[in-house]
CSV table of C-alpha atoms in Angstrom, one decimal:
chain,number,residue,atom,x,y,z
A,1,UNK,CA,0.0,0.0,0.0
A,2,UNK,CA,2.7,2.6,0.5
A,3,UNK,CA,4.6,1.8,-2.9
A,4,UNK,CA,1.2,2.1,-4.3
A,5,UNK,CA,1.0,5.7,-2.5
A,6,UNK,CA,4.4,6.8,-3.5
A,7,UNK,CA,4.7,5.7,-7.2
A,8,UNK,CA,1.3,8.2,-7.1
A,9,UNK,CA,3.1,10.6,-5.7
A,10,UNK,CA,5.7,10.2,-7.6
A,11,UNK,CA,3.7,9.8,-10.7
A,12,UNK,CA,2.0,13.4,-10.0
A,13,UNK,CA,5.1,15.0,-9.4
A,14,UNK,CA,6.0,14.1,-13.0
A,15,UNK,CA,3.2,15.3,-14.1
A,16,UNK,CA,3.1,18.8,-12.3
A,17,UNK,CA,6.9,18.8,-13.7
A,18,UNK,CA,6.0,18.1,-17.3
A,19,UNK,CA,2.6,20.9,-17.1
A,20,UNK,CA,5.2,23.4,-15.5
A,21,UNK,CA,8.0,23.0,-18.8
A,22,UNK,CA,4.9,23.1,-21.0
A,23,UNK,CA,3.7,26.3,-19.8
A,24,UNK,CA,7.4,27.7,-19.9
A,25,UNK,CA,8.0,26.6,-23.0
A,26,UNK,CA,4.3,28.6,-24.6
A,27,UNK,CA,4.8,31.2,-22.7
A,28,UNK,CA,9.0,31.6,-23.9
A,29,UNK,CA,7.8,31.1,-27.4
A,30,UNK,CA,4.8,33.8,-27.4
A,31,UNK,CA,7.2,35.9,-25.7
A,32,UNK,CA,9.5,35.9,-28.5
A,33,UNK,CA,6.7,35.5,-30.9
A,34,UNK,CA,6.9,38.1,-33.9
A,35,UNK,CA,4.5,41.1,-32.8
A,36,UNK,CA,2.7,41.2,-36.4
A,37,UNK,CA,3.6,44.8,-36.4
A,38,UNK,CA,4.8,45.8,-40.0
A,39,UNK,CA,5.0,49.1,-41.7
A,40,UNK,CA,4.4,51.0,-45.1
A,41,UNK,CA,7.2,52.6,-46.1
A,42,UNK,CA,5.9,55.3,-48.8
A,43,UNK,CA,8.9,57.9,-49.9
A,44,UNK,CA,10.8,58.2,-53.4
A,45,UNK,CA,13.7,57.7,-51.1
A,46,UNK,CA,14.4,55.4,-48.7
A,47,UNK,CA,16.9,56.4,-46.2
A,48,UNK,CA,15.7,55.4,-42.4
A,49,UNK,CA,16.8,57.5,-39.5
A,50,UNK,CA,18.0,56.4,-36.2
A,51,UNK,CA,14.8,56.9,-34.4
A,52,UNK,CA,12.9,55.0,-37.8
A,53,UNK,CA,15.2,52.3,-37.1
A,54,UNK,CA,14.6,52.4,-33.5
A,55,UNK,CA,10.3,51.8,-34.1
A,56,UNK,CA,11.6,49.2,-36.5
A,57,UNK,CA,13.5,47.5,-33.4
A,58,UNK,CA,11.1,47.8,-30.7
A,59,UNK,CA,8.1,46.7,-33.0
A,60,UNK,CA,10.1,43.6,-33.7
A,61,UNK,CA,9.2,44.7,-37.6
A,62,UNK,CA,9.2,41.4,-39.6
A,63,UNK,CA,8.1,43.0,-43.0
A,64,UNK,CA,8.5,46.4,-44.6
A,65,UNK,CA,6.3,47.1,-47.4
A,66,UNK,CA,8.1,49.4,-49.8
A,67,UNK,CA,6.6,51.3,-52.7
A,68,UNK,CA,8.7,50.4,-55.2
A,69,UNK,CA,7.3,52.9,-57.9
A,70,UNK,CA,3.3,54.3,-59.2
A,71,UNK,CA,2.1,53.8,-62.7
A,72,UNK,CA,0.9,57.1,-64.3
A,73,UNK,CA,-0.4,57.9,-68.0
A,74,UNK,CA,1.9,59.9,-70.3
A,75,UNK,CA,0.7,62.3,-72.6
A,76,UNK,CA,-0.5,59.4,-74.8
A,77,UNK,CA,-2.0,57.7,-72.5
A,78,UNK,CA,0.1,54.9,-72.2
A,79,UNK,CA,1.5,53.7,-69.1
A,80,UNK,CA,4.3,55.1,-67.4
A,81,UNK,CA,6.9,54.1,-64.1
A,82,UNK,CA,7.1,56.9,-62.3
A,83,UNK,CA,8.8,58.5,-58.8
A,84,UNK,CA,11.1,54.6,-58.3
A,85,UNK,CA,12.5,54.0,-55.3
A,86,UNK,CA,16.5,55.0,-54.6
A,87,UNK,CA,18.4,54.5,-51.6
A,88,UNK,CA,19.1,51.7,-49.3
A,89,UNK,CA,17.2,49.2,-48.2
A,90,UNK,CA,18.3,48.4,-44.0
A,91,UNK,CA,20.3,45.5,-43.6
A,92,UNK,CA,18.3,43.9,-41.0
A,93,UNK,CA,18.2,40.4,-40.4
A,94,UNK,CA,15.3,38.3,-41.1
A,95,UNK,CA,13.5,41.3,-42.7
A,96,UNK,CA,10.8,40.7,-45.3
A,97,UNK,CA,10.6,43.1,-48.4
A,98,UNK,CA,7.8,43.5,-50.0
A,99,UNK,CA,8.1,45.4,-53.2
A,100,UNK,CA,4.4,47.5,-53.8
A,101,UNK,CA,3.3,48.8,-56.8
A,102,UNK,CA,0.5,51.4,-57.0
A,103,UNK,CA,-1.4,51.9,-60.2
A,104,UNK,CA,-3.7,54.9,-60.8
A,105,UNK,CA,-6.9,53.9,-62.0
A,106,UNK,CA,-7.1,55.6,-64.8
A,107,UNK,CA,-4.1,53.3,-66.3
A,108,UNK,CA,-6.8,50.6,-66.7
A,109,UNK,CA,-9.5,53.2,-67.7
A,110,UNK,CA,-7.5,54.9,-70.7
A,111,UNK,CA,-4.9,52.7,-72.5
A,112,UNK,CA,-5.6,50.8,-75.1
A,113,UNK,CA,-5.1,46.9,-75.5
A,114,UNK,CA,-1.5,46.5,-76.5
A,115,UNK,CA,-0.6,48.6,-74.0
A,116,UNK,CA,-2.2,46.7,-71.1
A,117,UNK,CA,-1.1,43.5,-72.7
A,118,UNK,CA,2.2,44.7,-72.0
A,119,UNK,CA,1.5,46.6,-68.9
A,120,UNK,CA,2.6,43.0,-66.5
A,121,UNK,CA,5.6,41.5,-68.3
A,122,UNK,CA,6.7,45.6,-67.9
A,123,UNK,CA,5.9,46.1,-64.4
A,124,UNK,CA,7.4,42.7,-63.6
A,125,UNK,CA,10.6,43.5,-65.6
A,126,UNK,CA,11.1,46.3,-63.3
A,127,UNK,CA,10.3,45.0,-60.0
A,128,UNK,CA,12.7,42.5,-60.6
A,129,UNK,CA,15.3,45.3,-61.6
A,130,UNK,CA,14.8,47.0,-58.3
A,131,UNK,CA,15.2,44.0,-56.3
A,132,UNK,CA,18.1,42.8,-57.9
A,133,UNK,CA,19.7,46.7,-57.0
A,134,UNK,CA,18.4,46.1,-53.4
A,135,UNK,CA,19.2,42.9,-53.3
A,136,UNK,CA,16.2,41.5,-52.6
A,137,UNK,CA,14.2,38.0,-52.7
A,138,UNK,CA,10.8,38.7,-51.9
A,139,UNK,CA,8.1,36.4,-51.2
A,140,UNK,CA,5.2,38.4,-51.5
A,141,UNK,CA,4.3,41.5,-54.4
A,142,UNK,CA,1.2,43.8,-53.3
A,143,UNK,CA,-0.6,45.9,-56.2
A,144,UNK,CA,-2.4,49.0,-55.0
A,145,UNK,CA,-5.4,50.0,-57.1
A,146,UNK,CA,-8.5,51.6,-56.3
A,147,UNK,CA,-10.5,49.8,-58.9
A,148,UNK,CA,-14.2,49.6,-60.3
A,149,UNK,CA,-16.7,48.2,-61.6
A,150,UNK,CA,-15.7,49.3,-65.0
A,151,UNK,CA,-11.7,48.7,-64.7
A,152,UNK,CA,-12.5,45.7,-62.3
A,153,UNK,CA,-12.2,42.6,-65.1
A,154,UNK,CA,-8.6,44.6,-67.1
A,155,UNK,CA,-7.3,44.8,-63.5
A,156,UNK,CA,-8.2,41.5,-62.7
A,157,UNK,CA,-6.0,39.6,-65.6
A,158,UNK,CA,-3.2,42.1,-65.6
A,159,UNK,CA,-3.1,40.4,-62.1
A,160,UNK,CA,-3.8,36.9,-63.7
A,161,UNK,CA,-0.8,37.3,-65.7
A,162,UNK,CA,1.4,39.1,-62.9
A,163,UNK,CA,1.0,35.8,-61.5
A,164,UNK,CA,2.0,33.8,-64.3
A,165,UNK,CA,5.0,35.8,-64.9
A,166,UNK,CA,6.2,35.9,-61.1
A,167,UNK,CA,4.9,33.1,-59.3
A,168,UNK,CA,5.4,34.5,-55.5
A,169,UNK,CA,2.4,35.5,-52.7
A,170,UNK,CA,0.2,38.7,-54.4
A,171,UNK,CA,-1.6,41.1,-52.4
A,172,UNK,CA,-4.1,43.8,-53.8
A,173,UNK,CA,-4.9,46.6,-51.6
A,174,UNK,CA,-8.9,46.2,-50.5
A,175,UNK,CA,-10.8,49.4,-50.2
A,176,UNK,CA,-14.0,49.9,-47.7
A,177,UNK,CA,-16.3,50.9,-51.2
A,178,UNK,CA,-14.2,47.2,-52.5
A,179,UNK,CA,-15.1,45.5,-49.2
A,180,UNK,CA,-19.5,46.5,-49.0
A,181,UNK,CA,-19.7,46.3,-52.7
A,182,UNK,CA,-17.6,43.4,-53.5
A,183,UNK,CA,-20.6,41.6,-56.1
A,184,UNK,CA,-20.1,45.1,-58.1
A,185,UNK,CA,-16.3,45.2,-57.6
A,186,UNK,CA,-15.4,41.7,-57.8
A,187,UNK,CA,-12.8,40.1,-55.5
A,188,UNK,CA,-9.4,40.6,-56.8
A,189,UNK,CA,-7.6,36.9,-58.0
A,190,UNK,CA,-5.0,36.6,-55.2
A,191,UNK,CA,-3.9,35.0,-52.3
A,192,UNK,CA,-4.6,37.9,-49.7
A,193,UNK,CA,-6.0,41.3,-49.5
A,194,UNK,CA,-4.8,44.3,-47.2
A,195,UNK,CA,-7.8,46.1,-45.8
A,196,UNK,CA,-7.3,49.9,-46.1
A,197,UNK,CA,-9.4,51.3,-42.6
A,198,UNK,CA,-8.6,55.1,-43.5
A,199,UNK,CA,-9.5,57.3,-46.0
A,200,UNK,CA,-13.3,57.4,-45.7
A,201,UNK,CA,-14.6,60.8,-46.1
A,202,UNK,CA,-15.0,63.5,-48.1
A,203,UNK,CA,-11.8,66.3,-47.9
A,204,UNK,CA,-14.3,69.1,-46.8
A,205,UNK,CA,-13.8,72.5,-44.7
A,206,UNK,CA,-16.7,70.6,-42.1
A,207,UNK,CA,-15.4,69.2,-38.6
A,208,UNK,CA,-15.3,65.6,-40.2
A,209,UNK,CA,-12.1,64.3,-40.4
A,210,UNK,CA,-11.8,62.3,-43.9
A,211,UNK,CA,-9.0,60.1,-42.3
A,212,UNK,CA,-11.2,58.0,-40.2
A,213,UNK,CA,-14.8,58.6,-39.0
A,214,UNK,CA,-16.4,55.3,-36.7
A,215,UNK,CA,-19.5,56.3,-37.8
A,216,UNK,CA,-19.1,55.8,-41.7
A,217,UNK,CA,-16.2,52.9,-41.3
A,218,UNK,CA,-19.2,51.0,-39.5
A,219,UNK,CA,-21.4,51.6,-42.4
A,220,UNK,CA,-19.0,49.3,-44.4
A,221,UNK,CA,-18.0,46.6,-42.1
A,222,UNK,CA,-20.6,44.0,-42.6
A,223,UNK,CA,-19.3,43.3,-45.4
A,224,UNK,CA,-15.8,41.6,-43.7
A,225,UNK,CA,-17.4,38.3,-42.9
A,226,UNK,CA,-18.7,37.2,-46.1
A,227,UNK,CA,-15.5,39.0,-47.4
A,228,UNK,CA,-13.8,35.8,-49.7
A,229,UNK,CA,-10.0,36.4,-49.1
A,230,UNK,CA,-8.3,36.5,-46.0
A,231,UNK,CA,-7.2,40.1,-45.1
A,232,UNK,CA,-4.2,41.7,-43.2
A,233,UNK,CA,-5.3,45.3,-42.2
A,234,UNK,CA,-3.6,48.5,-43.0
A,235,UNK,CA,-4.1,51.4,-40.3
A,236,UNK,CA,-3.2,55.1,-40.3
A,237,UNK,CA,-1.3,56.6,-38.4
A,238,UNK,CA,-0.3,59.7,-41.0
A,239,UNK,CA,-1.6,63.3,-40.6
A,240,UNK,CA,-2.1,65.7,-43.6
A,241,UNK,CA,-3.5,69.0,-43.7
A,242,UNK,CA,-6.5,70.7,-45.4
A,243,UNK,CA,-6.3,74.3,-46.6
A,244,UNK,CA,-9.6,76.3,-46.5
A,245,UNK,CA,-10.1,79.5,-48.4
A,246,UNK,CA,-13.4,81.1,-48.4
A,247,UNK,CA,-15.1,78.3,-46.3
A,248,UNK,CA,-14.2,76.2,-49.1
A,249,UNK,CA,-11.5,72.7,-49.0
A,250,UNK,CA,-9.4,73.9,-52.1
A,251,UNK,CA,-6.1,71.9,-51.5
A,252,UNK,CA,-4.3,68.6,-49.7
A,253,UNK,CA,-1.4,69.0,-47.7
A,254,UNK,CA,0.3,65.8,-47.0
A,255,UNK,CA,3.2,65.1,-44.4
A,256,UNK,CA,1.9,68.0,-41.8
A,257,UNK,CA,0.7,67.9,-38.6
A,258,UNK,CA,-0.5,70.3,-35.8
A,259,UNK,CA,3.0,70.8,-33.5
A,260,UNK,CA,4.5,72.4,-36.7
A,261,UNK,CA,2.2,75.0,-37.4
A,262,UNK,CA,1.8,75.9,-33.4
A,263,UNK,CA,5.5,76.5,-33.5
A,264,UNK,CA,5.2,78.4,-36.3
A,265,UNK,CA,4.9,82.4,-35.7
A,266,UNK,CA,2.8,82.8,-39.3
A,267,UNK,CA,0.1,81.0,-37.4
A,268,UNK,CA,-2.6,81.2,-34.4
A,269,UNK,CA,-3.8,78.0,-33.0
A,270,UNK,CA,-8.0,78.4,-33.3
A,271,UNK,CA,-8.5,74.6,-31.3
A,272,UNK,CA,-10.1,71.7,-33.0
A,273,UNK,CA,-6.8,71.1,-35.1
A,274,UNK,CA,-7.5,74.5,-36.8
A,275,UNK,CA,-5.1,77.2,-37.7
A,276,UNK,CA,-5.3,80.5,-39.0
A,277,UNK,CA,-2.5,82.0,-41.3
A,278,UNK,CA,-2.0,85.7,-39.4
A,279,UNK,CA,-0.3,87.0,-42.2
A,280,UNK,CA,0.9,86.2,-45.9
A,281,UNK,CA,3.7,83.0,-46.5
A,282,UNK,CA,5.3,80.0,-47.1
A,283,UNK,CA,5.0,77.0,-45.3
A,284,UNK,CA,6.6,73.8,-46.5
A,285,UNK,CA,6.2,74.7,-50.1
A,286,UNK,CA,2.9,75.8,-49.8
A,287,UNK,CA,1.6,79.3,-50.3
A,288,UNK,CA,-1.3,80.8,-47.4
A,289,UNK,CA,-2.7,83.8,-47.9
A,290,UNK,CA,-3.8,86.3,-44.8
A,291,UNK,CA,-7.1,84.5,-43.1
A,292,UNK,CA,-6.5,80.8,-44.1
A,293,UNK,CA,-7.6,78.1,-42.3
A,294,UNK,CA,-5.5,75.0,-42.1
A,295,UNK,CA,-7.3,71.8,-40.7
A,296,UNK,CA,-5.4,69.1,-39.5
A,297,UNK,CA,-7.0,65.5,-40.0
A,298,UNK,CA,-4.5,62.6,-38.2
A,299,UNK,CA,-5.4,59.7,-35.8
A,300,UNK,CA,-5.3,59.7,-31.5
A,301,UNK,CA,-3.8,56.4,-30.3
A,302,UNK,CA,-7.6,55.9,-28.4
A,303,UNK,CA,-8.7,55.8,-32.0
A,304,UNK,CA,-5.7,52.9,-32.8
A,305,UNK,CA,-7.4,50.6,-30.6
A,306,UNK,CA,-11.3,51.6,-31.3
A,307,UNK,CA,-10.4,50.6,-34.6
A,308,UNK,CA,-8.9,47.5,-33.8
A,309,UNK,CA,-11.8,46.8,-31.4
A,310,UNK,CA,-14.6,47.1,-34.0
A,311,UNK,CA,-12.4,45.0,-36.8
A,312,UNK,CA,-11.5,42.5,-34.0
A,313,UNK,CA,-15.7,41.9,-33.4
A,314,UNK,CA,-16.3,41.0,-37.1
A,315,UNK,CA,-13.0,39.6,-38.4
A,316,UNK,CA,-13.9,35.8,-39.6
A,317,UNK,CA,-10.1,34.9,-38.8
A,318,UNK,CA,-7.4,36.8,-36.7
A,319,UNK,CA,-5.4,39.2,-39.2
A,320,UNK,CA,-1.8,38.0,-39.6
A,321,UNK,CA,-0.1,41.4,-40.3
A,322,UNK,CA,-1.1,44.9,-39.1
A,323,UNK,CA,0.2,47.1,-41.4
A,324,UNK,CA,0.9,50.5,-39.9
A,325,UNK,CA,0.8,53.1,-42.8
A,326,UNK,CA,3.4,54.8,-42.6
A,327,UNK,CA,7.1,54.6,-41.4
A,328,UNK,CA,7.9,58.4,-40.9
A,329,UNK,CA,9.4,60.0,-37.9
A,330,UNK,CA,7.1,62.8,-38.6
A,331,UNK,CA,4.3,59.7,-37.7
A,332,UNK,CA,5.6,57.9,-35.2
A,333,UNK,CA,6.8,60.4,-32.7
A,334,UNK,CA,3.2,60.9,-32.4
A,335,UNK,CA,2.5,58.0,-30.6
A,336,UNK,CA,3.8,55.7,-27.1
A,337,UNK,CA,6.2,53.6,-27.6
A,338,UNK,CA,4.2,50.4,-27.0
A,339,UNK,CA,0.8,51.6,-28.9
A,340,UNK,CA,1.9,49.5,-32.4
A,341,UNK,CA,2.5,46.2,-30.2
A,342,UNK,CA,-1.2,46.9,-28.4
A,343,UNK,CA,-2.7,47.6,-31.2
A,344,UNK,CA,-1.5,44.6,-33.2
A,345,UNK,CA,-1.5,41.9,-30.6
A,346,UNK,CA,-5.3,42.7,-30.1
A,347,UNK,CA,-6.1,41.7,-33.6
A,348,UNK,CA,-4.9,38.6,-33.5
């Protein structure tokens, strides 16, 4: 009877021993587990500060999504590189490239046949120039086109054939009008889609901010679950400004946000992100007469997380990249330190 109670004891203690290492061992490996955090990187030029370098660090930033060049339409209409990346890619170990390509619309609106037959075997060509000069072997290519209806079928097999031509992961760029109309737009023929949760208003002189609005992003949302390709999600975390003459929105003003212009003598702080030129000038290449208003639209951390929140609640699956867009010190000095870890762990 007492071998009998200590080979139980004995056999429990093995037990409790084995549960222990087990729960070391998930809790060592989601500890070092890759954050999901990744990052648009979206200049002509890439050339990453210290403090860039740093987010890239902390974040444990797996995969950089470069913007390797845009197609435009010449003077002919016929499709056109333009603005290609230069610089240097970091040297960081286990780093994922991906090489994105954004296409105006109006390539697949306004060129003719031949020239959209050519359009992939071209784009490819020069993808795979750029990587060679970067020396990179990506595993993934993302196109970036705000299609429709009426482009949606040319865009489609221009992706067909970017497939045949380079047979790695493709990503198109989904759009909240892409997402709730998806029987008018079509889903795009590739292996994943990167939800674009910004950019959702109009660019008005009203008090709306055309970056992100909760109340119109929920107006699309439904749409995620019967959604037929699984989705990473792209966030914003960019601020631009608005310039209003007249009470009228009569220009864009990207890369500017609200601690330049308060530290700037040409203009008085009105509150609500508004500022009010107080005499004649430039600012950042940009001309403001006497009397503009400059509204600045960008995104609160406490907004970060709401939208994770309300993507987390109708999500079919957990996202596997979070896609912060984009890598600028001019963006991230915004935020804490820890805010693109929170808001990418809570999503999946």
């Amino acid at each position: 009877m007492d071998s009998m109670k200590t080979w139980i004891k004995k056999r429990l203690y093995v037990q409790i021993l084995v549960a222990l290492v087990l729960a070391y061992s998930v809790a060592g490996c989601r500890q070092g587990k890759k954050t999901g955090v990744s990052f648009y990187y979206w200049r002509s030029q890439i050339a990453l500060s210290e403090k860039e370098r740093d987010v890239m660090d902390r974040n444990r930033v797996s995969t950089l999504y470069v913007r390797y060049f845009d197609i435009q339409l010449d003077d002919a209409n016929r499709p056109k590189p333009e603005a290609p990346i230069v610089g240097n890619l970091p040297r960081q170990q286990g780093l994922d490239v991906v090489p994105v390509v954004y296409i105006k619309n109006r390539v697949f609106e306004k060129s003719d046949s031949s020239a959209l037959k050519a359009l992939p075997q071209n784009v490819i060509s020069f993808v795979k120039q750029i990587n060679a000069h970067f020396g990179v072997v990506p595993k993934e290519i993302q196109f970036d086109c705000d299609w429709t209806p009426t482009t949606r079928e040319k865009f489609f097999s221009f992706l067909k054939r970017c497939k045949m031509l380079y047979p790695i992961q493709i990503s198109a760029t989904i759009r909240l009008h892409q997402l709730k109309y998806a029987s008018e737009t079509g889903v795009p023929p590739v292996d994943k889609g990167v939800l674009m949760y910004y950019n959702m208003g109009e660019i008005a002189a009203d008090t709306l901010n055309s970056v992100y609005e909760r109340k119109i992003a929920l107006r699309y949302l439904h749409g995620l679950k019967p959604y037929r390709l699984p989705l990473d999600v792209a966030l914003p975390i960019f601020s631009w400004g608005v310039r209003i003459q007249d009470n009228a929105a009569n220009r864009l003003l990207s890369k500017l946000n609200a601690s330049e212009l308060s530290r700037d003598k040409h203009f008085k702080e009105l509150g609500n992100n508004r500022f009010r030129a107080v005499k004649p000038c430039f600012f950042k290449g940009f001309y403001f007469k006497q009397g503009d208003i400059v509204k600045i639209e960008s995104i609160r951390q406490q907004q970060l997380l709401e939208m994770a929140a309300d993507l987390k609640k109708r999500l079919k699956a957990p996202v596997g990249k979070v896609i912060f867009f984009d890598l600028d010190t001019l963006n991230t000095d915004k935020y804490d330190r820890e805010i693109f870890k929170k808001v990418a762990n809570s999503l999946r």
